Structure formats: C-alpha cells, structure tokens
C-alpha cells in the first residue's frame, strides 16, 4: 500500500514535541512527520544558513546542490524512526583549499557516510560490547534497533582504544587463545582493577617493549613464568617484581600432591592391615570379598595400562630421550608424558588410578554390616533402606557386595582408604576449616606415614608465612625444608630460590594478582560468548572497552 495512503500528518505541536524528545534534531527544522505502520518518518532540513568547510574551516553560504540523506534513529514508543534529512552541498570560498565542494553536517545528528544517528550508534555499540555480534543482533530488533551481526562488530572495531596512562602497579598474567597451544598476555592496573592492554603472545620481548613504551611502572605483579620475569627486568629494570601468592600456593599444592601420591602406599598398607584384621574376625566369605575387591583394583585395565606406560616412558628416558621424543613416539599428551617422565616411582603415577573415584556404596557399608549382623539379610530391603538415606547406585552393586555374606556374619566394616586428592586437600586447607572426621582422618594419615607428617608440618608453616606476610621467616623455612627427606618439597624450594627476590616481595608486600585472575576469567566468558572465533583485535577491543 502506498505510504501516502497509510500515513497521517502530525500537527505542528507534535513536531514541536518531537524536538523535545529528539534533542539531536535541535540543529534542524522538522518539516513533517508521518506514521507508516511500525515506522515513524521525520522530514527535516538544516537550520543554519551557512556551513564550514571540513578542510580549511571557512564558512560558506554558496549552495551547490541539495540531496536527501536517510538516517536510522533510536526507537520511540517501540517504533523504529527514520529521519529524511535534506542536506546542502556548498562551494568552499577559499581558492587555495583543495576541497571545491563539501556537504554540510548537523552537529549531534550526522557523521560523514553514516546511516545512523549518533544516539542510535551509541545504543548499538553498547549492545555489541555487551553481547558481541550474533547475540547482539538477536537482541537489538527486540529493542527497536535492527542491526546485523557484522554491523555490530564494525561498531566495536570503530571505537578508539582507551588511553593507557602511567600504571603504578601492573598485573601481568597469561590467558589462552586455545588452551595448550596459543596464549596471550593480559595487563591489568592493580589499583583500579581494569585491563590496560592485551598482548598477542607471552614472550619476554613483547612485554619489555610494552613497558618501555609506557614508563612509570613501579611494581609488577606476575606469576612464576620466567618469560615475564625477563620481560619485566628488560622493560622496567627499576620496578619491583612481586610473585603472586596464589601462584606460590598453587605451585606448592602441585608438589604436595606428588608427594602424597608417592607415599600413598603407606595409607593403603595400613588399610590392608585393618582389612586383614577384620577378616580374621569373620568367616572366609568376608576375607574372600575383601581380597576380591583388592584384586579387582590391582587388575583394573586403567591400572595395568598406567603401569605399562610408566615402564615405556622410563625405558625411553634411560635411553637418553627427552620429553618431546617420548610424546612423539608414544603419542601421549605433553602433560601426561612429563608426569611419567619425572615420577620417581610407579606409585607416584598409579596412586590416583589405583584408588579410583569414591564408590557410591562406601559411605553405606558400615550401616549394611550392622543391619546384616542384626539379622536383616534381605538384600532388597537393605537396598531400599540405603536408597532412602541417599544411595544413588544400583541394586546390582548392593547384591554383589552382600552376596558373599549369605549364611554368614558380615565382617566388621573397614572405611575405605582416603584418596590422594582428599589427603592433599586436608594438608593444604586451614585446620580450622576441617570438620571432626577430616581432622581425625588427617591425624591418622600423618601417624601412618612419617613423610606425610613432615610434609604437613612444612605446609602449615609456609601457609602462616604466606597469609601473614611474614617474608622475614622465608629463609628459615627454606633451610628446614631443604634439610628433610622431601624430594618434591626440595624441588619447590629450588624454584623459590631461582626467583627469590620476587618471592620474598610477594610474601612481604600487600600486592597481589587477584584482580588479574578475575579479568582472566572474564576473558574466558567473552571468548565463549563469541563462540571462540574472535580474532585478537576484536577480543582486545571487548576486553578493554566492555
């Protein structure tokens, strides 16, 4: 249907109201406004009688010609708005000006070559920064701001970079473009918590070049990476380097887990002794069930495969081959190959696989034994009782466990040995945060293995230094840790000595990279929002501006 048949002219008073609702039209004269379905069309022309040349700045009143521009504007009352602006082209009065004619621009309304008004562009840019292209393009039409995903991305890329002034305390950490393959560097102003810049890699030269281009940094908070230490030393030699406390604790946790895995045999042997003592108090079926469970764990396919891989890696290591060669020949993941290559014994790598995940029935075994010995030998009834208590396993699991006890008394229930990750967690956590059962379990583990007892004592002392910022006690702790029989702890101490001054600063000064870690998590969210397909320049814009 023709526009003239569906539109209705608005009165002069409504046009006046539009001038109030649309302040960016203050520099124009609204001549007419029409409603055409869900669109409001406004005809307007520039109010000024002259315009300035964009090249020389001189004003001109000589009109060369006129033409009409179509500008999309922000929605009003849920209706899209289209402004039909009549624009004049002027002659430049300056004879020496390279511009002969130029088109007038209305301040606050038009930009060269733009088909959107600045208010609409600002709204779409805000949506694009928050949601990126695809999601932003889905939301914009619902707000009366139709736009395509490519147009949304162009709005982001057209934004100028924020000015990075002097940063007194700089946080440095890496983030993954593709985990395990390519990484970049995130720079954060610790005082404000805002990102300062993104670098396309995590090389020392790149960081050093950025620091030289942005002088004024006094403190650099970083992780334990050697590249960042070298880059900070080259680019800002006068700055104080601070090793982040979270990374120090994380590094210690990795060495603690290795030690627990290497000495988990002590815990398993103690558990086996308890099972044997329980079996001696019970008829043969109970002993058979315990032995069957142990044999099943030892002969599980994952355990056998882990032992075989360890032997293969150690054989290649004995031949003088490095980790890269092991990865290539055995087709292992780099992290797995390094773990097998550096392990002092097979127990260190097989401990977690041997103990496996906690069984769904483990917490209910004492109850089953007590009910069985009290006379309830109906397996179906027992299954329903523990299911009411929260058991989520199958009836077959309960039947297979209780079947050897038929016609006999059940042996005393022996709690399953704690897993490597559980022991590691107890050692690393604040003792005040452990409940009574966890405290008792940790005390039992420390009593069963002198190495784990000494390790827990060292970890507790280091935690006090770290949380209390008692860097003056670091040397004494290093001396005590180096004197003991703790290979993994000595390896951790060697790393501390290699980066001693930064570690000492981290354990003494109040600076931390916590705000950097928060921004790294934010980058992960932005990457997922863009389906992981954003190039570096687009990701950088959103990180700095969103």
Short mmCIF file of C-alpha atoms in Angstrom, two decimals, residues 32-525:
data_model
loop_
_atom_site.label_atom_id
_atom_site.label_comp_id
_atom_site.label_asym_id
_atom_site.label_seq_id
_atom_site.Cartn_x
_atom_site.Cartn_y
_atom_site.Cartn_z
CA UNK A 32 6.82 16.85 8.59
CA UNK A 33 6.33 13.57 10.48
CA UNK A 34 4.33 10.56 9.32
CA UNK A 35 3.42 7.19 10.76
CA UNK A 36 3.80 4.32 8.33
CA UNK A 37 2.87 1.09 10.09
CA UNK A 38 5.51 0.45 12.76
CA UNK A 39 7.83 3.20 11.48
CA UNK A 40 7.91 6.92 12.23
CA UNK A 41 9.31 9.01 9.36
CA UNK A 42 10.52 12.55 10.01
CA UNK A 43 11.38 15.03 7.26
CA UNK A 44 13.87 17.70 8.32
CA UNK A 45 16.41 20.21 6.98
CA UNK A 46 19.38 22.02 8.49
CA UNK A 47 18.54 25.16 10.43
CA UNK A 48 21.81 27.05 9.80
CA UNK A 49 22.19 29.24 6.71
CA UNK A 50 25.90 28.51 6.32
CA UNK A 51 28.34 25.66 6.87
CA UNK A 52 32.07 25.38 7.50
CA UNK A 53 34.48 23.59 5.17
CA UNK A 54 35.94 20.47 6.82
CA UNK A 55 39.35 21.14 5.21
CA UNK A 56 40.03 24.84 5.83
CA UNK A 57 37.30 25.68 8.34
CA UNK A 58 35.93 28.70 6.45
CA UNK A 59 32.18 29.30 6.29
CA UNK A 60 30.27 29.32 3.03
CA UNK A 61 26.76 30.42 2.03
CA UNK A 62 27.01 29.46 -1.66
CA UNK A 63 24.85 26.38 -2.21
CA UNK A 64 25.95 23.99 -4.90
CA UNK A 65 23.08 21.47 -4.70
CA UNK A 66 20.77 19.58 -2.36
CA UNK A 67 20.14 15.89 -1.71
CA UNK A 68 18.39 13.72 0.88
CA UNK A 69 20.03 11.50 3.48
CA UNK A 70 18.23 8.63 5.21
CA UNK A 71 19.27 8.23 8.87
CA UNK A 72 18.06 5.46 11.16
CA UNK A 73 17.39 6.74 14.68
CA UNK A 74 16.63 5.27 18.10
CA UNK A 75 13.13 3.84 18.54
CA UNK A 76 10.29 5.87 20.04
CA UNK A 77 7.45 4.00 21.75
CA UNK A 78 8.60 0.75 20.20
CA UNK A 79 8.51 2.23 16.69
CA UNK A 80 11.60 2.47 14.53
CA UNK A 81 12.47 6.00 13.45
CA UNK A 82 13.73 7.13 10.05
CA UNK A 83 14.94 10.69 9.51
CA UNK A 84 14.86 12.03 5.93
CA UNK A 85 17.28 14.92 6.14
CA UNK A 86 17.66 17.37 3.28
CA UNK A 87 21.35 18.27 3.08
CA UNK A 88 23.01 21.05 1.09
CA UNK A 89 26.35 20.92 -0.69
CA UNK A 90 28.31 24.18 -0.53
CA UNK A 91 31.14 25.72 -2.54
CA UNK A 92 34.29 26.35 -0.50
CA UNK A 93 35.10 30.11 -0.60
CA UNK A 94 38.87 29.60 -0.30
CA UNK A 95 40.68 29.49 -3.62
CA UNK A 96 43.68 27.65 -2.16
CA UNK A 97 41.57 24.97 -0.44
CA UNK A 98 41.85 21.51 -2.02
CA UNK A 99 38.13 20.97 -1.38
CA UNK A 100 35.88 22.50 -4.03
CA UNK A 101 32.51 21.48 -2.64
CA UNK A 102 31.51 19.93 0.65
CA UNK A 103 28.34 18.60 2.28
CA UNK A 104 27.08 20.20 5.47
CA UNK A 105 26.98 18.21 8.71
CA UNK A 106 24.49 18.78 11.52
CA UNK A 107 26.16 18.65 14.91
CA UNK A 108 24.90 15.74 17.04
CA UNK A 109 22.91 14.29 14.13
CA UNK A 110 25.14 13.40 11.20
CA UNK A 111 28.58 11.95 10.63
CA UNK A 112 30.22 11.56 7.23
CA UNK A 113 28.95 8.46 5.40
CA UNK A 114 26.96 7.32 8.47
CA UNK A 115 23.45 5.92 8.05
CA UNK A 116 22.70 6.00 11.76
CA UNK A 117 22.36 8.91 14.15
CA UNK A 118 24.92 9.12 16.99
CA UNK A 119 22.31 8.17 19.67
CA UNK A 120 21.41 5.01 17.76
CA UNK A 121 25.06 4.19 17.13
CA UNK A 122 25.82 4.58 20.84
CA UNK A 123 22.99 2.22 21.80
CA UNK A 124 24.03 -0.42 19.29
CA UNK A 125 27.66 -0.08 20.35
CA UNK A 126 26.70 -0.69 23.98
CA UNK A 127 24.74 -3.80 22.97
CA UNK A 128 27.61 -5.01 20.78
CA UNK A 129 30.17 -4.55 23.55
CA UNK A 130 28.00 -6.47 26.00
CA UNK A 131 26.88 -9.31 23.71
CA UNK A 132 29.10 -9.22 20.60
CA UNK A 133 27.78 -9.84 17.09
CA UNK A 134 25.33 -12.73 16.97
CA UNK A 135 23.71 -12.32 20.38
CA UNK A 136 23.63 -8.53 19.95
CA UNK A 137 21.97 -8.84 16.57
CA UNK A 138 19.28 -11.05 18.13
CA UNK A 139 18.57 -8.61 20.95
CA UNK A 140 18.71 -5.33 19.01
CA UNK A 141 15.48 -5.83 16.94
CA UNK A 142 13.55 -6.54 20.15
CA UNK A 143 14.59 -3.07 21.33
CA UNK A 144 13.61 -1.45 18.05
CA UNK A 145 17.24 -1.18 16.95
CA UNK A 146 17.61 -3.51 13.95
CA UNK A 147 21.21 -4.30 13.01
CA UNK A 148 23.18 -7.19 11.54
CA UNK A 149 25.94 -9.07 13.35
CA UNK A 150 28.65 -7.77 11.00
CA UNK A 151 27.46 -4.21 11.53
CA UNK A 152 27.62 -4.70 15.29
CA UNK A 153 31.20 -5.88 15.05
CA UNK A 154 32.14 -2.92 12.84
CA UNK A 155 30.80 -0.57 15.52
CA UNK A 156 33.12 -2.20 18.06
CA UNK A 157 36.15 -2.04 15.80
CA UNK A 158 35.49 1.65 15.04
CA UNK A 159 35.84 2.59 18.71
CA UNK A 160 39.14 4.26 19.69
CA UNK A 161 41.39 2.47 22.16
CA UNK A 162 41.34 3.86 25.69
CA UNK A 163 44.36 5.92 26.62
CA UNK A 164 46.71 3.89 28.81
CA UNK A 165 48.29 6.39 31.18
CA UNK A 166 51.04 5.60 33.66
CA UNK A 167 50.31 2.44 35.61
CA UNK A 168 51.94 2.41 39.04
CA UNK A 169 51.11 -1.21 39.95
CA UNK A 170 50.84 -3.51 36.92
CA UNK A 171 49.45 -7.05 36.99
CA UNK A 172 50.70 -9.48 34.34
CA UNK A 173 49.30 -12.93 33.55
CA UNK A 174 48.68 -15.12 30.54
CA UNK A 175 45.38 -16.30 29.05
CA UNK A 176 44.65 -18.95 26.45
CA UNK A 177 43.51 -18.28 22.92
CA UNK A 178 43.48 -22.05 22.53
CA UNK A 179 44.35 -23.93 25.68
CA UNK A 180 47.55 -25.89 25.40
CA UNK A 181 48.51 -24.27 22.09
CA UNK A 182 48.49 -20.46 21.90
CA UNK A 183 48.49 -17.88 24.67
CA UNK A 184 48.38 -14.11 25.08
CA UNK A 185 49.24 -11.71 27.89
CA UNK A 186 46.80 -9.64 29.96
CA UNK A 187 47.94 -6.41 31.61
CA UNK A 188 45.82 -5.01 34.45
CA UNK A 189 46.02 -1.86 36.53
CA UNK A 190 46.01 -3.32 40.06
CA UNK A 191 44.95 -0.01 41.62
CA UNK A 192 41.74 0.19 39.54
CA UNK A 193 41.26 -3.47 38.60
CA UNK A 194 40.73 -2.54 34.94
CA UNK A 195 42.51 -4.11 31.95
CA UNK A 196 45.18 -1.90 30.44
CA UNK A 197 46.13 -3.87 27.34
CA UNK A 198 46.28 -7.29 25.72
CA UNK A 199 49.43 -8.63 24.07
CA UNK A 200 49.30 -11.26 21.30
CA UNK A 201 51.80 -13.63 22.97
CA UNK A 202 53.58 -14.23 26.24
CA UNK A 203 57.14 -13.59 25.15
CA UNK A 204 59.62 -11.56 27.21
CA UNK A 205 60.45 -9.18 24.33
CA UNK A 206 56.78 -8.28 23.80
CA UNK A 207 56.26 -7.39 27.46
CA UNK A 208 59.56 -5.48 27.59
CA UNK A 209 58.59 -3.42 24.55
CA UNK A 210 55.24 -2.51 26.12
CA UNK A 211 56.87 -1.47 29.38
CA UNK A 212 59.38 0.72 27.56
CA UNK A 213 56.55 2.38 25.64
CA UNK A 214 54.60 3.01 28.87
CA UNK A 215 57.09 4.19 31.51
CA UNK A 216 56.13 4.85 35.10
CA UNK A 217 55.50 1.33 36.40
CA UNK A 218 56.80 0.90 39.95
CA UNK A 219 55.51 -2.57 40.89
CA UNK A 220 54.87 -5.58 38.63
CA UNK A 221 52.73 -8.43 39.99
CA UNK A 222 53.27 -11.58 37.96
CA UNK A 223 53.11 -15.35 38.05
CA UNK A 224 56.17 -17.61 38.22
CA UNK A 225 56.80 -17.65 34.46
CA UNK A 226 60.41 -16.92 33.57
CA UNK A 227 59.44 -15.02 30.41
CA UNK A 228 57.54 -12.41 32.41
CA UNK A 229 60.43 -12.06 34.85
CA UNK A 230 62.86 -11.43 31.98
CA UNK A 231 60.45 -9.06 30.22
CA UNK A 232 59.90 -7.02 33.38
CA UNK A 233 63.64 -6.90 34.02
CA UNK A 234 64.35 -5.66 30.50
CA UNK A 235 61.46 -3.22 30.13
CA UNK A 236 61.29 -1.76 33.64
CA UNK A 237 64.54 -2.56 35.47
CA UNK A 238 63.69 -0.17 38.33
CA UNK A 239 60.29 -1.76 39.03
CA UNK A 240 59.78 -4.11 41.99
CA UNK A 241 58.74 -7.60 40.87
CA UNK A 242 56.21 -9.39 43.08
CA UNK A 243 55.47 -13.11 42.72
CA UNK A 244 51.77 -13.69 43.18
CA UNK A 245 50.85 -15.54 46.37
CA UNK A 246 48.12 -17.61 44.72
CA UNK A 247 50.60 -18.97 42.20
CA UNK A 248 53.07 -19.73 45.01
CA UNK A 249 50.42 -21.72 46.83
CA UNK A 250 49.30 -23.42 43.63
CA UNK A 251 52.88 -24.48 42.86
CA UNK A 252 53.24 -25.86 46.38
CA UNK A 253 49.94 -27.73 46.01
CA UNK A 254 51.23 -29.49 42.89
CA UNK A 255 54.33 -30.69 44.74
CA UNK A 256 52.25 -31.75 47.75
CA UNK A 257 50.03 -33.88 45.51
CA UNK A 258 53.10 -35.58 44.02
CA UNK A 259 54.44 -36.38 47.48
CA UNK A 260 51.09 -37.74 48.67
CA UNK A 261 50.82 -39.91 45.55
CA UNK A 262 54.35 -41.23 46.04
CA UNK A 263 53.67 -42.17 49.69
CA UNK A 264 50.06 -43.28 49.35
CA UNK A 265 51.29 -46.87 49.64
CA UNK A 266 51.70 -46.31 53.40
CA UNK A 267 48.00 -45.45 53.66
CA UNK A 268 46.97 -48.43 51.53
CA UNK A 269 49.14 -50.83 53.52
CA UNK A 270 47.57 -49.62 56.75
CA UNK A 271 44.13 -50.11 55.25
CA UNK A 272 45.09 -53.61 54.08
CA UNK A 273 46.23 -54.46 57.63
CA UNK A 274 42.90 -53.30 59.02
CA UNK A 275 41.04 -55.41 56.45
CA UNK A 276 43.12 -58.44 57.29
CA UNK A 277 42.43 -58.00 60.99
CA UNK A 278 38.71 -57.65 60.26
CA UNK A 279 38.78 -60.72 58.03
CA UNK A 280 40.38 -62.81 60.79
CA UNK A 281 37.35 -62.00 62.95
CA UNK A 282 34.97 -63.19 60.26
CA UNK A 283 34.39 -66.35 58.25
CA UNK A 284 36.12 -66.93 54.93
CA UNK A 285 33.42 -65.24 52.77
CA UNK A 286 34.31 -61.88 54.27
CA UNK A 287 38.00 -62.41 53.58
CA UNK A 288 37.16 -63.51 50.04
CA UNK A 289 35.12 -60.36 49.44
CA UNK A 290 37.95 -58.13 50.64
CA UNK A 291 40.54 -59.98 48.56
CA UNK A 292 38.29 -59.86 45.52
CA UNK A 293 37.93 -56.08 45.89
CA UNK A 294 41.70 -55.64 46.20
CA UNK A 295 42.45 -57.86 43.21
CA UNK A 296 39.87 -56.01 41.15
CA UNK A 297 41.54 -52.68 41.91
CA UNK A 298 45.03 -54.01 41.09
CA UNK A 299 43.95 -55.64 37.83
CA UNK A 300 41.70 -52.86 36.58
CA UNK A 301 42.51 -52.00 32.95
CA UNK A 302 43.44 -48.41 33.78
CA UNK A 303 45.89 -49.51 36.47
CA UNK A 304 47.57 -52.05 34.19
CA UNK A 305 47.77 -49.53 31.35
CA UNK A 306 49.25 -46.89 33.66
CA UNK A 307 51.99 -49.26 34.83
CA UNK A 308 52.82 -50.22 31.25
CA UNK A 309 53.03 -46.61 30.13
CA UNK A 310 55.29 -45.74 33.06
CA UNK A 311 57.66 -48.55 32.13
CA UNK A 312 57.69 -47.43 28.48
CA UNK A 313 58.44 -43.82 29.37
CA UNK A 314 61.17 -44.77 31.84
CA UNK A 315 62.75 -47.07 29.22
CA UNK A 316 62.93 -44.18 26.74
CA UNK A 317 64.28 -41.91 29.48
CA UNK A 318 67.01 -44.45 30.22
CA UNK A 319 68.00 -44.26 26.55
CA UNK A 320 68.58 -40.52 26.96
CA UNK A 321 65.48 -39.34 25.12
CA UNK A 322 63.73 -36.15 26.21
CA UNK A 323 60.05 -35.49 26.89
CA UNK A 324 59.35 -34.23 23.36
CA UNK A 325 60.63 -37.50 21.91
CA UNK A 326 58.53 -39.50 24.38
CA UNK A 327 55.43 -37.54 23.34
CA UNK A 328 56.11 -38.24 19.68
CA UNK A 329 56.95 -41.94 19.99
CA UNK A 330 54.26 -42.96 22.48
CA UNK A 331 51.66 -40.44 21.30
CA UNK A 332 50.99 -39.15 24.80
CA UNK A 333 49.72 -35.76 25.84
CA UNK A 334 52.64 -33.49 26.86
CA UNK A 335 51.37 -33.17 30.44
CA UNK A 336 50.98 -36.95 30.81
CA UNK A 337 54.42 -37.60 29.37
CA UNK A 338 56.05 -35.10 31.72
CA UNK A 339 54.28 -36.67 34.73
CA UNK A 340 55.50 -40.17 33.84
CA UNK A 341 58.97 -38.89 32.89
CA UNK A 342 59.56 -37.04 36.17
CA UNK A 343 57.94 -39.57 38.51
CA UNK A 344 60.42 -41.20 40.90
CA UNK A 345 58.39 -44.43 41.11
CA UNK A 346 55.35 -46.07 39.59
CA UNK A 347 53.42 -45.50 42.82
CA UNK A 348 53.54 -41.76 42.18
CA UNK A 349 51.51 -42.06 38.96
CA UNK A 350 49.38 -45.09 39.78
CA UNK A 351 48.13 -43.99 43.20
CA UNK A 352 45.19 -41.95 41.94
CA UNK A 353 44.24 -44.58 39.36
CA UNK A 354 44.52 -47.42 41.87
CA UNK A 355 42.25 -45.83 44.44
CA UNK A 356 39.88 -44.52 41.80
CA UNK A 357 36.80 -42.43 42.49
CA UNK A 358 34.88 -42.82 45.76
CA UNK A 359 32.40 -45.69 45.49
CA UNK A 360 28.73 -44.85 45.85
CA UNK A 361 28.41 -47.65 48.39
CA UNK A 362 31.42 -46.71 50.58
CA UNK A 363 29.53 -44.45 52.97
CA UNK A 364 26.76 -47.03 53.43
CA UNK A 365 28.91 -50.11 54.13
CA UNK A 366 29.01 -49.70 57.95
CA UNK A 367 25.20 -49.49 58.00
CA UNK A 368 24.85 -52.58 55.78
CA UNK A 369 27.22 -54.58 58.02
CA UNK A 370 25.37 -53.51 61.16
CA UNK A 371 21.94 -54.39 59.71
CA UNK A 372 23.18 -57.69 58.28
CA UNK A 373 24.65 -58.82 61.61
CA UNK A 374 21.47 -57.71 63.43
CA UNK A 375 19.52 -60.26 61.40
CA UNK A 376 18.25 -58.40 58.31
CA UNK A 377 19.64 -60.44 55.42
CA UNK A 378 17.06 -59.40 52.82
CA UNK A 379 19.22 -57.60 50.25
CA UNK A 380 16.22 -55.95 48.60
CA UNK A 381 15.11 -54.49 51.93
CA UNK A 382 18.63 -53.25 52.69
CA UNK A 383 18.83 -51.66 49.24
CA UNK A 384 15.58 -49.75 49.86
CA UNK A 385 16.82 -48.57 53.25
CA UNK A 386 20.11 -47.10 51.99
CA UNK A 387 18.32 -45.66 48.95
CA UNK A 388 16.14 -43.72 51.39
CA UNK A 389 19.37 -42.49 53.03
CA UNK A 390 20.71 -41.10 49.75
CA UNK A 391 22.33 -44.05 47.99
CA UNK A 392 22.26 -43.44 44.22
CA UNK A 393 23.79 -46.70 42.98
CA UNK A 394 22.09 -49.77 41.57
CA UNK A 395 20.62 -52.78 43.28
CA UNK A 396 23.16 -54.99 41.49
CA UNK A 397 26.05 -53.24 43.26
CA UNK A 398 24.48 -53.89 46.68
CA UNK A 399 23.73 -57.52 45.77
CA UNK A 400 27.28 -58.18 44.53
CA UNK A 401 28.73 -56.74 47.73
CA UNK A 402 26.49 -58.67 50.15
CA UNK A 403 26.27 -61.98 48.29
CA UNK A 404 29.46 -63.48 49.85
CA UNK A 405 27.94 -62.93 53.31
CA UNK A 406 24.87 -65.12 52.72
CA UNK A 407 24.53 -67.64 55.52
CA UNK A 408 27.42 -65.99 57.37
CA UNK A 409 28.04 -62.94 59.53
CA UNK A 410 29.39 -59.84 57.84
CA UNK A 411 32.95 -58.82 58.85
CA UNK A 412 33.45 -55.51 60.63
CA UNK A 413 33.27 -52.68 58.12
CA UNK A 414 36.61 -51.01 57.45
CA UNK A 415 36.44 -47.48 55.98
CA UNK A 416 37.99 -47.19 52.53
CA UNK A 417 41.46 -45.57 52.45
CA UNK A 418 41.31 -41.84 51.71
CA UNK A 419 42.07 -40.80 48.15
CA UNK A 420 45.19 -38.89 47.14
CA UNK A 421 43.20 -35.75 46.39
CA UNK A 422 41.44 -35.96 49.76
CA UNK A 423 44.71 -36.20 51.70
CA UNK A 424 46.15 -33.36 49.62
CA UNK A 425 43.11 -31.22 50.35
CA UNK A 426 43.34 -31.87 54.12
CA UNK A 427 47.02 -30.93 54.18
CA UNK A 428 46.51 -27.73 52.17
CA UNK A 429 43.40 -26.47 53.94
CA UNK A 430 43.27 -24.33 57.05
CA UNK A 431 42.99 -26.75 60.02
CA UNK A 432 40.16 -24.64 61.40
CA UNK A 433 38.09 -25.39 58.27
CA UNK A 434 38.30 -29.20 58.70
CA UNK A 435 35.42 -30.95 60.41
CA UNK A 436 35.95 -33.56 63.11
CA UNK A 437 36.02 -36.53 60.69
CA UNK A 438 38.52 -34.82 58.40
CA UNK A 439 40.70 -33.85 61.35
CA UNK A 440 40.67 -37.44 62.59
CA UNK A 441 41.45 -38.81 59.13
CA UNK A 442 44.38 -36.41 58.64
CA UNK A 443 45.74 -37.28 62.08
CA UNK A 444 45.53 -40.97 61.19
CA UNK A 445 47.30 -40.44 57.85
CA UNK A 446 50.09 -38.45 59.49
CA UNK A 447 50.54 -41.22 62.05
CA UNK A 448 50.76 -43.87 59.32
CA UNK A 449 53.45 -42.09 57.22
CA UNK A 450 56.32 -40.00 58.69
CA UNK A 451 56.96 -38.39 55.29
CA UNK A 452 53.39 -37.08 55.05
CA UNK A 453 53.55 -35.95 58.66
CA UNK A 454 56.67 -33.89 57.97
CA UNK A 455 55.16 -32.57 54.75
CA UNK A 456 52.01 -31.39 56.53
CA UNK A 457 54.14 -29.56 59.11
CA UNK A 458 56.12 -27.76 56.38
CA UNK A 459 52.95 -26.79 54.51
CA UNK A 460 51.36 -25.39 57.66
CA UNK A 461 54.40 -23.22 58.37
CA UNK A 462 54.51 -21.93 54.78
CA UNK A 463 50.80 -21.11 54.95
CA UNK A 464 51.44 -18.97 58.03
CA UNK A 465 54.21 -17.11 56.20
CA UNK A 466 52.02 -16.59 53.14
CA UNK A 467 48.82 -15.46 54.85
CA UNK A 468 50.58 -13.34 57.47
CA UNK A 469 53.02 -11.71 55.00
CA UNK A 470 55.94 -12.89 57.14
CA UNK A 471 58.58 -12.84 54.43
CA UNK A 472 61.33 -12.50 57.04
CA UNK A 473 60.74 -16.15 58.03
CA UNK A 474 61.21 -17.48 54.48
CA UNK A 475 64.95 -18.24 54.82
CA UNK A 476 64.39 -20.32 57.96
CA UNK A 477 61.58 -22.24 56.27
CA UNK A 478 63.76 -22.93 53.22
CA UNK A 479 66.55 -24.23 55.46
CA UNK A 480 64.17 -26.59 57.29
CA UNK A 481 62.58 -27.85 54.09
CA UNK A 482 65.94 -28.45 52.40
CA UNK A 483 67.21 -30.50 55.35
CA UNK A 484 64.36 -33.03 55.25
CA UNK A 485 63.82 -36.10 53.06
CA UNK A 486 61.24 -34.47 50.78
CA UNK A 487 62.35 -34.53 47.10
CA UNK A 488 59.24 -32.75 45.80
CA UNK A 489 59.46 -30.11 48.52
CA UNK A 490 63.12 -29.54 47.67
CA UNK A 491 62.11 -29.12 44.03
CA UNK A 492 59.63 -26.44 45.09
CA UNK A 493 62.32 -24.74 47.17
CA UNK A 494 64.68 -24.76 44.19
CA UNK A 495 62.06 -22.84 42.24
CA UNK A 496 61.73 -20.34 45.09
CA UNK A 497 65.49 -19.76 45.13
CA UNK A 498 65.53 -19.22 41.37
CA UNK A 499 63.02 -16.37 41.77
CA UNK A 500 63.98 -15.47 45.34
CA UNK A 501 63.60 -11.69 45.37
CA UNK A 502 60.17 -11.72 43.70
CA UNK A 503 59.01 -14.49 46.07
CA UNK A 504 60.29 -12.55 49.08
CA UNK A 505 58.44 -9.43 47.85
CA UNK A 506 55.27 -11.47 47.34
CA UNK A 507 55.44 -12.81 50.90
CA UNK A 508 56.15 -9.35 52.34
CA UNK A 509 54.32 -6.70 50.29
CA UNK A 510 50.49 -6.41 50.14
CA UNK A 511 50.28 -6.56 46.35
CA UNK A 512 48.51 -9.49 44.71
CA UNK A 513 47.35 -10.61 41.27
CA UNK A 514 43.82 -11.43 42.38
CA UNK A 515 42.33 -8.74 40.15
CA UNK A 516 44.27 -10.14 37.20
CA UNK A 517 42.82 -13.61 37.76
CA UNK A 518 39.33 -12.12 37.82
CA UNK A 519 39.94 -10.48 34.45
CA UNK A 520 41.32 -13.75 33.05
CA UNK A 521 38.02 -15.43 33.97
CA UNK A 522 36.19 -12.54 32.30
CA UNK A 523 38.17 -13.16 29.11
CA UNK A 524 37.01 -16.78 29.17
CA UNK A 525 33.40 -15.57 29.32
#
